[in-house]
Amino acid sequence: MATQQQVAKHLGISTRQVRTLIKSGVLPAGTKGPDIDACRHAYLDYLRGKATGKVTVRSDTDLDGEQERARLAHHKANIAALEEQQLAGSLIEIAEVADAVGKEYAAVRARLLALPSRVAPLVSAVNDTAEVRGVLDDSVREALEELVADSDVPDTDA
C-alpha cells in the first residue's frame, strides 16, 4: 500500500489529481491506501481510453444537460411553492416581521420606562415591604395588560 503522495510521484501527477481520480473511480482507493501497481495499471487504462475517446471522466460539479434541466425545474418548483405560500398568507416578508417586532418593542420599552414615575407616589406612601411588592406587581401587570390590549399579540399569563 502506498500514500497518495507516493502514487502521485510514481505517476508523475499531483496529489490533487490523484485524489480527483480516486474520487471519480479511475484509481482504486484501497482500504489501507491505494496499491501503487493497481493505480499504475488503472491510470494507463484511463489514459488509453482518454486518447481513443472511449473514456470521459466528469468532475462532481459538472452536470449534463438533462441533469441541469432537472435541477432548474426543481428550483423553479421550489420558488413557485414559496410564492404560493406567500400569496396564501402563510409566509411573510422578514421586513414586515422586523417592523412589527420593533413597534412592539418600542411600546414595551415606553411602558416600562413610565413605571417608576407612575409607581413612585404609590410606593412612597407605603412602609411595608410586602405592600410595596404588591403595588409594584399590580403596576407591572397593569402595564402588561395595557400592552396586550393595544397589541395583536395573544395574552400569555405572565
PDB file of C-alpha atoms in Angstrom:
ATOM      1  CA  MET A   1       0.000   0.000   0.000  1.00  0.00           C
ATOM      2  CA  ALA A   2       1.174   3.493  -0.814  1.00  0.00           C
ATOM      3  CA  THR A   3       0.236   7.005   0.155  1.00  0.00           C
ATOM      4  CA  GLN A   4      -1.436   9.340  -2.312  1.00  0.00           C
ATOM      5  CA  GLN A   5       1.802  11.321  -2.452  1.00  0.00           C
ATOM      6  CA  GLN A   6       3.753   8.210  -3.442  1.00  0.00           C
ATOM      7  CA  VAL A   7       1.173   7.355  -6.128  1.00  0.00           C
ATOM      8  CA  ALA A   8       1.339  10.926  -7.425  1.00  0.00           C
ATOM      9  CA  LYS A   9       5.128  10.815  -7.615  1.00  0.00           C
ATOM     10  CA  HIS A  10       5.052   7.385  -9.297  1.00  0.00           C
ATOM     11  CA  LEU A  11       2.517   8.531 -11.927  1.00  0.00           C
ATOM     12  CA  GLY A  12       4.038  11.986 -12.396  1.00  0.00           C
ATOM     13  CA  ILE A  13       0.898  13.868 -11.386  1.00  0.00           C
ATOM     14  CA  SER A  14      -0.123  15.990  -8.415  1.00  0.00           C
ATOM     15  CA  THR A  15      -1.663  14.608  -5.233  1.00  0.00           C
ATOM     16  CA  ARG A  16      -4.735  16.675  -6.015  1.00  0.00           C
ATOM     17  CA  GLN A  17      -5.091  14.865  -9.334  1.00  0.00           C
ATOM     18  CA  VAL A  18      -4.689  11.530  -7.512  1.00  0.00           C
ATOM     19  CA  ARG A  19      -7.499  12.474  -5.099  1.00  0.00           C
ATOM     20  CA  THR A  20      -9.708  13.542  -8.007  1.00  0.00           C
ATOM     21  CA  LEU A  21      -9.026  10.317  -9.916  1.00  0.00           C
ATOM     22  CA  ILE A  22      -9.750   8.206  -6.828  1.00  0.00           C
ATOM     23  CA  LYS A  23     -12.950  10.160  -6.184  1.00  0.00           C
ATOM     24  CA  SER A  24     -14.098   9.712  -9.782  1.00  0.00           C
ATOM     25  CA  GLY A  25     -13.349   5.979  -9.661  1.00  0.00           C
ATOM     26  CA  VAL A  26     -10.449   5.955 -12.111  1.00  0.00           C
ATOM     27  CA  LEU A  27      -7.913   4.923  -9.473  1.00  0.00           C
ATOM     28  CA  PRO A  28      -8.643   2.307  -6.805  1.00  0.00           C
ATOM     29  CA  ALA A  29      -8.693   3.744  -3.279  1.00  0.00           C
ATOM     30  CA  GLY A  30      -7.963   0.639  -1.222  1.00  0.00           C
ATOM     31  CA  THR A  31      -8.868   0.358   2.461  1.00  0.00           C
ATOM     32  CA  LYS A  32      -5.328   0.962   3.712  1.00  0.00           C
ATOM     33  CA  GLY A  33      -4.327   3.277   0.906  1.00  0.00           C
ATOM     34  CA  PRO A  34      -4.025   2.753  -2.832  1.00  0.00           C
ATOM     35  CA  ASP A  35      -1.975  -0.107  -4.297  1.00  0.00           C
ATOM     36  CA  ILE A  36       0.694   1.553  -6.428  1.00  0.00           C
ATOM     37  CA  ASP A  37       0.697  -1.188  -9.113  1.00  0.00           C
ATOM     38  CA  ALA A  38      -3.093  -1.211  -9.388  1.00  0.00           C
ATOM     39  CA  CYS A  39      -3.069   2.576  -9.641  1.00  0.00           C
ATOM     40  CA  ARG A  40      -0.457   2.493 -12.408  1.00  0.00           C
ATOM     41  CA  HIS A  41      -2.498  -0.043 -14.438  1.00  0.00           C
ATOM     42  CA  ALA A  42      -5.746   1.861 -13.870  1.00  0.00           C
ATOM     43  CA  TYR A  43      -4.124   5.162 -14.806  1.00  0.00           C
ATOM     44  CA  LEU A  44      -2.660   3.702 -18.003  1.00  0.00           C
ATOM     45  CA  ASP A  45      -6.061   2.233 -18.936  1.00  0.00           C
ATOM     46  CA  TYR A  46      -7.612   5.627 -18.254  1.00  0.00           C
ATOM     47  CA  LEU A  47      -5.053   7.420 -20.447  1.00  0.00           C
ATOM     48  CA  ARG A  48      -5.513   4.893 -23.287  1.00  0.00           C
ATOM     49  CA  GLY A  49      -9.298   5.300 -23.092  1.00  0.00           C
ATOM     50  CA  LYS A  50      -8.982   9.056 -22.993  1.00  0.00           C
ATOM     51  CA  ALA A  51      -6.680   9.019 -26.036  1.00  0.00           C
ATOM     52  CA  THR A  52      -9.147   6.940 -28.044  1.00  0.00           C
ATOM     53  CA  GLY A  53     -12.144   8.932 -26.834  1.00  0.00           C
ATOM     54  CA  LYS A  54     -13.694   5.921 -25.111  1.00  0.00           C
ATOM     55  CA  VAL A  55     -13.335   7.341 -21.578  1.00  0.00           C
ATOM     56  CA  THR A  56     -14.633  10.624 -20.297  1.00  0.00           C
ATOM     57  CA  VAL A  57     -14.483  11.461 -16.623  1.00  0.00           C
ATOM     58  CA  ARG A  58     -16.670  14.190 -15.325  1.00  0.00           C
ATOM     59  CA  SER A  59     -15.990  16.038 -12.119  1.00  0.00           C
ATOM     60  CA  ASP A  60     -18.738  16.056  -9.496  1.00  0.00           C
ATOM     61  CA  THR A  61     -19.530  19.680 -10.276  1.00  0.00           C
ATOM     62  CA  ASP A  62     -20.180  19.099 -13.991  1.00  0.00           C
ATOM     63  CA  LEU A  63     -23.767  18.392 -14.959  1.00  0.00           C
ATOM     64  CA  ASP A  64     -25.036  17.163 -18.283  1.00  0.00           C
ATOM     65  CA  GLY A  65     -27.943  18.906 -19.976  1.00  0.00           C
ATOM     66  CA  GLU A  66     -30.605  16.603 -18.557  1.00  0.00           C
ATOM     67  CA  GLN A  67     -29.313  16.975 -15.006  1.00  0.00           C
ATOM     68  CA  GLU A  68     -29.122  20.738 -15.405  1.00  0.00           C
ATOM     69  CA  ARG A  69     -32.719  20.913 -16.704  1.00  0.00           C
ATOM     70  CA  ALA A  70     -33.901  18.752 -13.792  1.00  0.00           C
ATOM     71  CA  ARG A  71     -32.044  20.969 -11.322  1.00  0.00           C
ATOM     72  CA  LEU A  72     -33.562  24.101 -12.858  1.00  0.00           C
ATOM     73  CA  ALA A  73     -37.066  22.581 -12.823  1.00  0.00           C
ATOM     74  CA  HIS A  74     -36.604  21.628  -9.168  1.00  0.00           C
ATOM     75  CA  HIS A  75     -35.605  25.183  -8.210  1.00  0.00           C
ATOM     76  CA  LYS A  76     -38.459  26.706 -10.226  1.00  0.00           C
ATOM     77  CA  ALA A  77     -40.900  24.386  -8.433  1.00  0.00           C
ATOM     78  CA  ASN A  78     -39.482  25.476  -5.062  1.00  0.00           C
ATOM     79  CA  ILE A  79     -39.855  29.147  -5.995  1.00  0.00           C
ATOM     80  CA  ALA A  80     -43.440  28.584  -7.172  1.00  0.00           C
ATOM     81  CA  ALA A  81     -44.287  26.789  -3.907  1.00  0.00           C
ATOM     82  CA  LEU A  82     -42.863  29.653  -1.851  1.00  0.00           C
ATOM     83  CA  GLU A  83     -44.783  32.239  -3.894  1.00  0.00           C
ATOM     84  CA  GLU A  84     -47.976  30.211  -3.422  1.00  0.00           C
ATOM     85  CA  GLN A  85     -47.427  30.093   0.340  1.00  0.00           C
ATOM     86  CA  GLN A  86     -46.788  33.834   0.388  1.00  0.00           C
ATOM     87  CA  LEU A  87     -49.991  34.557  -1.537  1.00  0.00           C
ATOM     88  CA  ALA A  88     -51.926  32.276   0.823  1.00  0.00           C
ATOM     89  CA  GLY A  89     -50.596  34.320   3.735  1.00  0.00           C
ATOM     90  CA  SER A  90     -48.575  31.554   5.375  1.00  0.00           C
ATOM     91  CA  LEU A  91     -45.287  33.329   4.603  1.00  0.00           C
ATOM     92  CA  ILE A  92     -44.472  36.933   5.329  1.00  0.00           C
ATOM     93  CA  GLU A  93     -41.549  39.157   4.498  1.00  0.00           C
ATOM     94  CA  ILE A  94     -38.847  39.430   7.136  1.00  0.00           C
ATOM     95  CA  ALA A  95     -39.056  43.227   6.898  1.00  0.00           C
ATOM     96  CA  GLU A  96     -42.723  43.063   7.972  1.00  0.00           C
ATOM     97  CA  VAL A  97     -41.830  40.910  10.974  1.00  0.00           C
ATOM     98  CA  ALA A  98     -38.940  43.175  11.943  1.00  0.00           C
ATOM     99  CA  ASP A  99     -41.190  46.234  11.682  1.00  0.00           C
ATOM    100  CA  ALA A 100     -43.934  44.655  13.831  1.00  0.00           C
ATOM    101  CA  VAL A 101     -41.467  43.419  16.442  1.00  0.00           C
ATOM    102  CA  GLY A 102     -39.789  46.822  16.513  1.00  0.00           C
ATOM    103  CA  LYS A 103     -43.109  48.558  17.187  1.00  0.00           C
ATOM    104  CA  GLU A 104     -43.975  46.091  19.959  1.00  0.00           C
ATOM    105  CA  TYR A 105     -40.531  46.515  21.493  1.00  0.00           C
ATOM    106  CA  ALA A 106     -40.929  50.311  21.451  1.00  0.00           C
ATOM    107  CA  ALA A 107     -44.310  50.045  23.182  1.00  0.00           C
ATOM    108  CA  VAL A 108     -42.932  47.704  25.877  1.00  0.00           C
ATOM    109  CA  ARG A 109     -39.952  49.993  26.413  1.00  0.00           C
ATOM    110  CA  ALA A 110     -42.147  53.065  26.785  1.00  0.00           C
ATOM    111  CA  ARG A 111     -44.454  51.336  29.297  1.00  0.00           C
ATOM    112  CA  LEU A 112     -41.561  50.023  31.372  1.00  0.00           C
ATOM    113  CA  LEU A 113     -39.804  53.391  31.431  1.00  0.00           C
ATOM    114  CA  ALA A 114     -43.063  55.028  32.575  1.00  0.00           C
ATOM    115  CA  LEU A 115     -43.427  52.654  35.550  1.00  0.00           C
ATOM    116  CA  PRO A 116     -41.097  54.445  38.003  1.00  0.00           C
ATOM    117  CA  SER A 117     -42.869  57.776  37.686  1.00  0.00           C
ATOM    118  CA  ARG A 118     -46.298  56.112  37.901  1.00  0.00           C
ATOM    119  CA  VAL A 119     -45.422  53.906  40.872  1.00  0.00           C
ATOM    120  CA  ALA A 120     -43.188  56.238  42.916  1.00  0.00           C
ATOM    121  CA  PRO A 121     -46.062  58.166  44.535  1.00  0.00           C
ATOM    122  CA  LEU A 122     -47.839  54.913  45.420  1.00  0.00           C
ATOM    123  CA  VAL A 123     -44.733  53.305  46.921  1.00  0.00           C
ATOM    124  CA  SER A 124     -43.600  56.368  48.885  1.00  0.00           C
ATOM    125  CA  ALA A 125     -46.784  56.228  50.968  1.00  0.00           C
ATOM    126  CA  VAL A 126     -46.237  52.568  51.889  1.00  0.00           C
ATOM    127  CA  ASN A 127     -43.885  51.355  54.656  1.00  0.00           C
ATOM    128  CA  ASP A 128     -44.431  47.602  54.406  1.00  0.00           C
ATOM    129  CA  THR A 129     -42.156  45.640  52.022  1.00  0.00           C
ATOM    130  CA  ALA A 130     -44.899  43.174  51.136  1.00  0.00           C
ATOM    131  CA  GLU A 131     -47.258  46.017  50.322  1.00  0.00           C
ATOM    132  CA  VAL A 132     -44.572  47.687  48.125  1.00  0.00           C
ATOM    133  CA  ARG A 133     -44.159  44.369  46.306  1.00  0.00           C
ATOM    134  CA  GLY A 134     -47.925  44.210  45.794  1.00  0.00           C
ATOM    135  CA  VAL A 135     -48.026  47.760  44.383  1.00  0.00           C
ATOM    136  CA  LEU A 136     -45.151  47.024  42.028  1.00  0.00           C
ATOM    137  CA  ASP A 137     -46.671  43.699  40.945  1.00  0.00           C
ATOM    138  CA  ASP A 138     -50.054  45.337  40.296  1.00  0.00           C
ATOM    139  CA  SER A 139     -48.407  48.124  38.288  1.00  0.00           C
ATOM    140  CA  VAL A 140     -46.362  45.741  36.152  1.00  0.00           C
ATOM    141  CA  ARG A 141     -49.412  43.544  35.482  1.00  0.00           C
ATOM    142  CA  GLU A 142     -51.495  46.605  34.593  1.00  0.00           C
ATOM    143  CA  ALA A 143     -48.795  47.765  32.134  1.00  0.00           C
ATOM    144  CA  LEU A 144     -48.674  44.291  30.583  1.00  0.00           C
ATOM    145  CA  GLU A 145     -52.472  44.181  30.247  1.00  0.00           C
ATOM    146  CA  GLU A 146     -52.424  47.571  28.522  1.00  0.00           C
ATOM    147  CA  LEU A 147     -49.730  46.344  26.138  1.00  0.00           C
ATOM    148  CA  VAL A 148     -51.695  43.201  25.289  1.00  0.00           C
ATOM    149  CA  ALA A 149     -54.879  45.228  24.797  1.00  0.00           C
ATOM    150  CA  ASP A 150     -53.065  47.565  22.374  1.00  0.00           C
ATOM    151  CA  SER A 151     -51.391  44.694  20.508  1.00  0.00           C
ATOM    152  CA  ASP A 152     -52.283  41.837  18.172  1.00  0.00           C
ATOM    153  CA  VAL A 153     -50.155  39.510  20.300  1.00  0.00           C
ATOM    154  CA  PRO A 154     -52.186  36.984  22.301  1.00  0.00           C
ATOM    155  CA  ASP A 155     -52.027  37.209  26.115  1.00  0.00           C
ATOM    156  CA  THR A 156     -49.872  34.590  27.816  1.00  0.00           C
ATOM    157  CA  ASP A 157     -50.488  34.755  31.545  1.00  0.00           C
ATOM    158  CA  ALA A 158     -47.432  36.451  32.981  1.00  0.00           C
TER     159      ALA A 158
END
